[in-house]
Every structure is written in C-alpha cells, then in structure tokens.
Amino acid sequence: MTVKLYLESIEAAYARTFDAQVVAIDGNSIVLDRTLFYPLGGGQYWDTGVLSGPNGDINVQEVRGRGDVQHTVETEHQLVVGDEVRGTVDWDTRYAHMRMHTAQHLMSGIAYELFNGVRTVGNQIHAEKSRIDFNPISFDEAMMERLVDVVNGHINTGLKVSDSVMTREEINTIMPPDRTNMNLLPASVRDLRVVQIGDQVDLCPCAGTHVSNTSELGRVELIGKKSKGKGTQRLSYHLLTPSFVRSPSSKIV
Ligand SMILES: [Zn+2]
C-alpha cells in the first residue's frame, strides 16, 4: 500500500516534491513506497510530473490505483527495485485540479440546497474544464444563473477549507446522506476523510486534493448544459483566474 502524502492534510496538497523508494516495477509501471502523485479517482484526473532516479529524469504520464499507486512512465527507463527517486508533481495541473475539485464540492452542495435536493450523480475534474451530472433536474437559464451567483458569493467570502476524519454516523448527522452520496461508499469503511468548506457550507467525504480557501478558486463560469437522459443534466464549467493564488510549498517531503 503506497503512502498517499497528498492526503495527509489540506496543506499537504501544496507540496510538489518528495523522496521515495521504488518498491515494485512491472514494465513501465512503477510503484513507490510513498507518493505525492494523485491517482485517477473520485472523478479527479491524475497528476503528471517527473521522477528523478539514478539515471536521470523520467516523465510520469499516468497515475492509477487506490492501494498500490501505479506511476506509468516512459517505456525507456532504467529504474530497479530499491532505487531512491525524487518525484516532482507538475504544479499547474495539480493546482488546477485542486481549484476545480473544491469548486465541484461547492456547486454540488449549493445545487442540492437550491433545487429540491438534486443529487450529483457524476463528475469529471480536469485542469481546463470540469463537469457535474445532476439528477433529477431541468435547468433553465434563471436556475443556472442563481447557482453560479450563490457559488461565486461563497468564493468571494473567502471560506476556509478544512479536512478531518469522521465516522459515517457523524457525517450523516451534519449532512443528508443524499447530499454526500454516502451510499456510494463501501459499508466496510467506517472512518472517512471529510472535506469541509466554511462552517458546514459544504461537508463531504473525499480523498481528493483541495485548495485551502475558496478565494483561490476565481469565478465559476458555466460553459455548457447537456441532457444525459432520465432526468440527468450535465453542467460544464471553468474557473476564471482568481486575484489570490498560492504557490506550492518548497519543502521536500
Ligand atoms: Zn471530492
């Protein structure tokens, strides 16, 4: 099981450089004992970057896996099990994913509040644009405008984003299980990492990377609406550059 350094706290996601050891190799797939690279999951796409080993730099092209994290690198590599490597995550992509993911939580939570408990039934977090599938809903222009206005209002307030560990029961007493999609989580998992925006403006179990304050999001702009059938509609959005951006931590973890 790879230690997921990006998950240790909200702040941990601001680190981009780490030292690790190669513990397994299968062709061009590398497993490390610890990693800052986020693997595909929860709708969020993987981080890219570089592994620097004894024989030079290798690009990380794809990252997958929830237990052992598989870093897919260029085929031409000379790494062997036991090698020490220094990993560096591509910050622009990482930070874009953090901003997009926190914006998704806010939009999903606010939509639930505004539109009769509408659920988020899917999402895709990418660096340039992201999307959320809502059900049941039929958005008109006024509804979309209202959603974006309320979300951008919270962004402008500069709400703190925090994380903690809670039991399912604790989460269910704060937020309706429909809103947090509690039914999608395996019943065997008791303690969950939750990400909270402001003072319970939103609270949701999540293993993704997030910003530390909503002021880092910029402004949400909707760029598309699409019907996906059976009462599901997909909203696509992007984020305009915020006035406040954070730099990555220079610390090597
Ligand atoms: Zn999430």
CSV table of C-alpha atoms and ligand atoms in Angstrom, one decimal:
chain,number,residue,atom,x,y,z
A,1,MET,CA,0.0,0.0,0.0
A,2,THR,CA,1.5,3.3,-1.1
A,3,VAL,CA,1.5,6.1,1.5
A,4,LYS,CA,-0.5,8.9,0.0
A,5,LEU,CA,1.3,12.1,1.0
A,6,TYR,CA,-1.1,14.4,-0.7
A,7,LEU,CA,-3.9,13.2,1.6
A,8,GLU,CA,-2.4,13.9,4.9
A,9,SER,CA,-3.9,17.4,5.2
A,10,ILE,CA,-5.3,20.2,3.0
A,11,GLU,CA,-1.8,21.8,3.2
A,12,ALA,CA,-0.1,18.5,2.1
A,13,ALA,CA,-1.6,19.0,-1.4
A,14,TYR,CA,0.6,22.2,-1.7
A,15,ALA,CA,3.7,20.1,-1.6
A,16,ARG,CA,5.1,19.1,-5.0
A,17,THR,CA,8.5,17.5,-4.3
A,18,PHE,CA,9.0,14.2,-2.4
A,19,ASP,CA,11.6,11.5,-1.9
A,20,ALA,CA,10.6,7.8,-2.2
A,21,GLN,CA,11.9,4.4,-2.9
A,22,VAL,CA,10.9,2.1,-5.8
A,23,VAL,CA,9.2,-1.0,-4.4
A,24,ALA,CA,7.8,-2.7,-7.5
A,25,ILE,CA,8.2,-2.5,-11.3
A,26,ASP,CA,6.1,-4.0,-14.0
A,27,GLY,CA,7.3,-2.8,-17.4
A,28,ASN,CA,6.7,0.9,-17.4
A,29,SER,CA,4.6,0.9,-14.3
A,30,ILE,CA,6.4,1.9,-11.1
A,31,VAL,CA,5.2,1.5,-7.5
A,32,LEU,CA,6.8,3.7,-4.8
A,33,ASP,CA,6.6,3.4,-1.0
A,34,ARG,CA,5.1,6.9,-0.8
A,35,THR,CA,3.9,9.4,-3.4
A,36,LEU,CA,2.5,12.9,-3.9
A,37,PHE,CA,1.1,12.0,-7.3
A,38,TYR,CA,-2.7,11.8,-7.2
A,39,PRO,CA,-4.1,8.7,-8.9
A,40,LEU,CA,-7.3,8.9,-11.0
A,41,GLY,CA,-10.3,8.6,-8.7
A,42,GLY,CA,-13.4,10.3,-7.4
A,43,GLY,CA,-13.8,12.0,-10.8
A,44,GLN,CA,-10.5,13.8,-10.4
A,45,TYR,CA,-7.8,13.2,-13.1
A,46,TRP,CA,-4.2,12.1,-12.2
A,47,ASP,CA,-1.2,14.3,-11.6
A,48,THR,CA,1.6,14.4,-14.1
A,49,GLY,CA,5.3,15.2,-13.4
A,50,VAL,CA,8.8,13.7,-13.2
A,51,LEU,CA,10.6,11.0,-11.3
A,52,SER,CA,14.3,11.7,-11.0
A,53,GLY,CA,16.3,8.5,-10.5
A,54,PRO,CA,19.9,7.4,-10.5
A,55,ASN,CA,19.9,7.5,-14.3
A,56,GLY,CA,18.1,10.8,-14.9
A,57,ASP,CA,14.6,12.2,-15.2
A,58,ILE,CA,11.5,10.2,-16.4
A,59,ASN,CA,8.1,11.7,-17.2
A,60,VAL,CA,5.1,10.3,-15.3
A,61,GLN,CA,2.3,10.1,-17.8
A,62,GLU,CA,-0.5,8.4,-16.0
A,63,VAL,CA,-1.2,7.5,-12.3
A,64,ARG,CA,-3.7,4.9,-11.2
A,65,GLY,CA,-4.6,2.7,-8.3
A,66,ARG,CA,-6.1,3.1,-4.9
A,67,GLY,CA,-3.9,0.8,-2.9
A,68,ASP,CA,-0.6,0.5,-4.7
A,69,VAL,CA,-0.3,3.6,-6.8
A,70,GLN,CA,1.0,2.8,-10.3
A,71,HIS,CA,3.1,5.5,-11.9
A,72,THR,CA,3.2,4.9,-15.6
A,73,VAL,CA,6.4,6.3,-17.0
A,74,GLU,CA,8.1,6.5,-20.4
A,75,THR,CA,8.9,2.9,-21.5
A,76,GLU,CA,12.7,3.7,-21.7
A,77,HIS,CA,13.6,3.7,-18.0
A,78,GLN,CA,16.4,2.1,-16.1
A,79,LEU,CA,14.9,2.0,-12.6
A,80,VAL,CA,15.2,-1.1,-10.5
A,81,VAL,CA,13.5,-2.0,-7.2
A,82,GLY,CA,15.3,-0.3,-4.3
A,83,ASP,CA,16.2,2.8,-6.3
A,84,GLU,CA,15.8,6.1,-4.5
A,85,VAL,CA,13.8,8.7,-6.6
A,86,ARG,CA,12.8,12.3,-6.2
A,87,GLY,CA,9.3,13.0,-7.5
A,88,THR,CA,8.1,16.4,-8.7
A,89,VAL,CA,4.4,17.0,-9.5
A,90,ASP,CA,3.5,19.4,-12.3
A,91,TRP,CA,2.2,22.2,-10.2
A,92,ASP,CA,0.0,23.9,-12.8
A,93,THR,CA,-2.1,20.8,-13.4
A,94,ARG,CA,-2.2,19.9,-9.7
A,95,TYR,CA,-3.3,23.3,-8.6
A,96,ALA,CA,-5.9,23.5,-11.4
A,97,HIS,CA,-7.3,20.1,-10.2
A,98,MET,CA,-7.4,21.4,-6.6
A,99,ARG,CA,-9.3,24.5,-7.6
A,100,MET,CA,-11.7,22.6,-9.8
A,101,HIS,CA,-12.4,19.9,-7.2
A,102,THR,CA,-13.2,22.4,-4.4
A,103,ALA,CA,-15.5,24.3,-6.9
A,104,GLN,CA,-17.3,21.0,-7.7
A,105,HIS,CA,-18.0,20.4,-4.0
A,106,LEU,CA,-19.4,23.9,-3.6
A,107,MET,CA,-21.6,23.6,-6.8
A,108,SER,CA,-22.9,20.2,-5.8
A,109,GLY,CA,-23.7,21.2,-2.3
A,110,ILE,CA,-25.3,24.5,-3.3
A,111,ALA,CA,-27.4,22.9,-6.1
A,112,TYR,CA,-28.7,20.4,-3.5
A,113,GLU,CA,-29.8,23.3,-1.3
A,114,LEU,CA,-31.3,25.4,-4.0
A,115,PHE,CA,-33.0,22.8,-6.2
A,116,ASN,CA,-35.0,20.4,-4.0
A,117,GLY,CA,-32.2,18.0,-3.0
A,118,VAL,CA,-30.9,17.4,-6.5
A,119,ARG,CA,-28.1,14.8,-6.4
A,120,THR,CA,-24.7,14.8,-8.0
A,121,VAL,CA,-24.6,11.5,-9.9
A,122,GLY,CA,-21.2,12.0,-11.7
A,123,ASN,CA,-18.4,14.4,-12.1
A,124,GLN,CA,-15.1,14.8,-14.1
A,125,ILE,CA,-12.4,17.1,-12.8
A,126,HIS,CA,-9.9,18.3,-15.4
A,127,ALA,CA,-7.5,21.2,-15.4
A,128,GLU,CA,-9.2,23.3,-18.1
A,129,LYS,CA,-12.8,22.4,-17.7
A,130,SER,CA,-14.9,20.2,-15.5
A,131,ARG,CA,-18.4,18.9,-15.4
A,132,ILE,CA,-21.1,17.7,-13.0
A,133,ASP,CA,-24.1,15.5,-13.7
A,134,PHE,CA,-27.2,16.4,-11.7
A,135,ASN,CA,-30.4,14.3,-11.2
A,136,PRO,CA,-33.3,14.9,-11.2
A,137,ILE,CA,-33.2,18.4,-12.7
A,138,SER,CA,-34.2,20.5,-15.7
A,139,PHE,CA,-32.1,23.7,-15.5
A,140,ASP,CA,-33.4,26.9,-17.1
A,141,GLU,CA,-31.3,30.0,-17.5
A,142,ALA,CA,-32.5,31.6,-14.3
A,143,MET,CA,-31.6,28.5,-12.3
A,144,MET,CA,-28.1,28.3,-13.8
A,145,GLU,CA,-27.6,32.0,-13.1
A,146,ARG,CA,-28.8,31.6,-9.5
A,147,LEU,CA,-26.5,28.6,-8.9
A,148,VAL,CA,-23.4,30.4,-10.2
A,149,ASP,CA,-24.3,33.6,-8.2
A,150,VAL,CA,-24.6,31.8,-4.9
A,151,VAL,CA,-21.4,29.8,-5.6
A,152,ASN,CA,-19.4,32.9,-6.6
A,153,GLY,CA,-20.8,34.6,-3.5
A,154,HIS,CA,-19.2,31.9,-1.3
A,155,ILE,CA,-16.0,32.1,-3.3
A,156,ASN,CA,-15.8,35.9,-2.7
A,157,THR,CA,-16.4,35.5,1.0
A,158,GLY,CA,-13.1,33.6,1.2
A,159,LEU,CA,-14.2,30.5,3.1
A,160,LYS,CA,-11.6,28.3,4.8
A,161,VAL,CA,-11.4,24.7,3.5
A,162,SER,CA,-10.5,22.1,6.2
A,163,ASP,CA,-10.3,18.4,6.5
A,164,SER,CA,-10.9,15.9,9.3
A,165,VAL,CA,-11.8,12.3,9.9
A,166,MET,CA,-15.3,11.4,10.9
A,167,THR,CA,-17.5,8.3,11.2
A,168,ARG,CA,-20.4,7.7,8.8
A,169,GLU,CA,-22.8,8.4,11.6
A,170,GLU,CA,-21.2,11.8,12.4
A,171,ILE,CA,-21.3,12.8,8.8
A,172,ASN,CA,-25.0,11.8,8.5
A,173,THR,CA,-26.0,13.9,11.4
A,174,ILE,CA,-24.5,17.0,9.7
A,175,MET,CA,-25.4,16.5,6.1
A,176,PRO,CA,-28.2,14.5,4.4
A,177,PRO,CA,-26.8,11.2,3.1
A,178,ASP,CA,-28.3,12.0,-0.4
A,179,ARG,CA,-26.2,15.2,-0.5
A,180,THR,CA,-22.9,13.5,0.4
A,181,ASN,CA,-23.6,10.3,-1.7
A,182,MET,CA,-22.9,8.2,1.3
A,183,ASN,CA,-24.5,5.2,-0.4
A,184,LEU,CA,-21.6,5.1,-2.9
A,185,LEU,CA,-19.0,4.4,-0.2
A,186,PRO,CA,-18.3,0.8,0.8
A,187,ALA,CA,-20.1,0.0,4.1
A,188,SER,CA,-17.0,-1.6,5.5
A,189,VAL,CA,-15.3,1.8,5.6
A,190,ARG,CA,-16.1,3.4,9.0
A,191,ASP,CA,-13.8,6.4,9.3
A,192,LEU,CA,-13.8,8.8,6.4
A,193,ARG,CA,-11.8,11.8,5.5
A,194,VAL,CA,-14.1,14.7,5.1
A,195,VAL,CA,-13.5,18.0,3.4
A,196,GLN,CA,-15.4,20.9,4.8
A,197,ILE,CA,-16.0,24.4,3.2
A,198,GLY,CA,-16.5,27.2,5.7
A,199,ASP,CA,-18.7,26.4,8.7
A,200,GLN,CA,-20.6,23.5,7.1
A,201,VAL,CA,-21.4,25.4,3.9
A,202,ASP,CA,-20.4,22.0,2.5
A,203,LEU,CA,-19.1,18.9,4.0
A,204,CYS,CA,-18.4,15.7,2.1
A,205,PRO,CA,-16.3,12.6,2.3
A,206,CYS,CA,-13.5,12.9,-0.3
A,207,ALA,CA,-9.9,11.7,-0.9
A,208,GLY,CA,-9.1,14.4,-3.5
A,209,THR,CA,-6.8,17.4,-3.4
A,210,HIS,CA,-8.3,20.7,-2.4
A,211,VAL,CA,-7.4,24.4,-2.0
A,212,SER,CA,-7.1,25.9,1.5
A,213,ASN,CA,-9.5,28.8,0.8
A,214,THR,CA,-12.3,29.5,-1.6
A,215,SER,CA,-10.7,32.8,-2.6
A,216,GLU,CA,-8.2,30.7,-4.6
A,217,LEU,CA,-11.0,29.5,-6.9
A,218,GLY,CA,-11.6,32.6,-9.0
A,219,ARG,CA,-15.0,32.9,-10.6
A,220,VAL,CA,-17.1,29.9,-11.7
A,221,GLU,CA,-18.5,30.3,-15.2
A,222,LEU,CA,-20.8,27.8,-16.8
A,223,ILE,CA,-19.8,26.8,-20.3
A,224,GLY,CA,-22.3,24.2,-21.2
A,225,LYS,CA,-25.5,22.3,-20.4
A,226,LYS,CA,-26.4,18.9,-21.9
A,227,SER,CA,-29.2,16.4,-21.3
A,228,LYS,CA,-28.0,12.9,-20.5
A,229,GLY,CA,-31.5,11.4,-20.3
A,230,LYS,CA,-33.7,10.1,-17.5
A,231,GLY,CA,-33.8,13.5,-15.8
A,232,THR,CA,-30.0,13.9,-15.7
A,233,GLN,CA,-28.4,17.1,-16.9
A,234,ARG,CA,-24.7,17.9,-17.2
A,235,LEU,CA,-23.2,21.3,-16.4
A,236,SER,CA,-19.7,22.1,-17.6
A,237,TYR,CA,-17.7,24.9,-16.0
A,238,HIS,CA,-14.4,26.6,-15.9
A,239,LEU,CA,-12.7,29.0,-13.5
A,240,LEU,CA,-11.6,32.5,-14.2
A,241,THR,CA,-8.2,33.4,-12.7
A,242,PRO,CA,-8.5,34.4,-9.1
A,243,SER,CA,-7.0,37.5,-7.6
A,244,PHE,CA,-5.3,35.3,-5.0
A,245,VAL,CA,-3.2,32.4,-6.0
A,246,ARG,CA,-0.9,30.3,-3.8
A,247,SER,CA,2.5,29.0,-4.7
A,248,PRO,CA,3.5,25.4,-4.0
A,249,SER,CA,5.5,24.6,-0.8
A,250,SER,CA,9.2,24.5,-1.4
A,251,LYS,CA,9.6,21.8,1.2
A,252,ILE,CA,10.7,18.3,0.1
A,253,VAL,CA,8.5,15.8,1.9
B,1,ZN,ZN,-14.5,15.3,-3.7
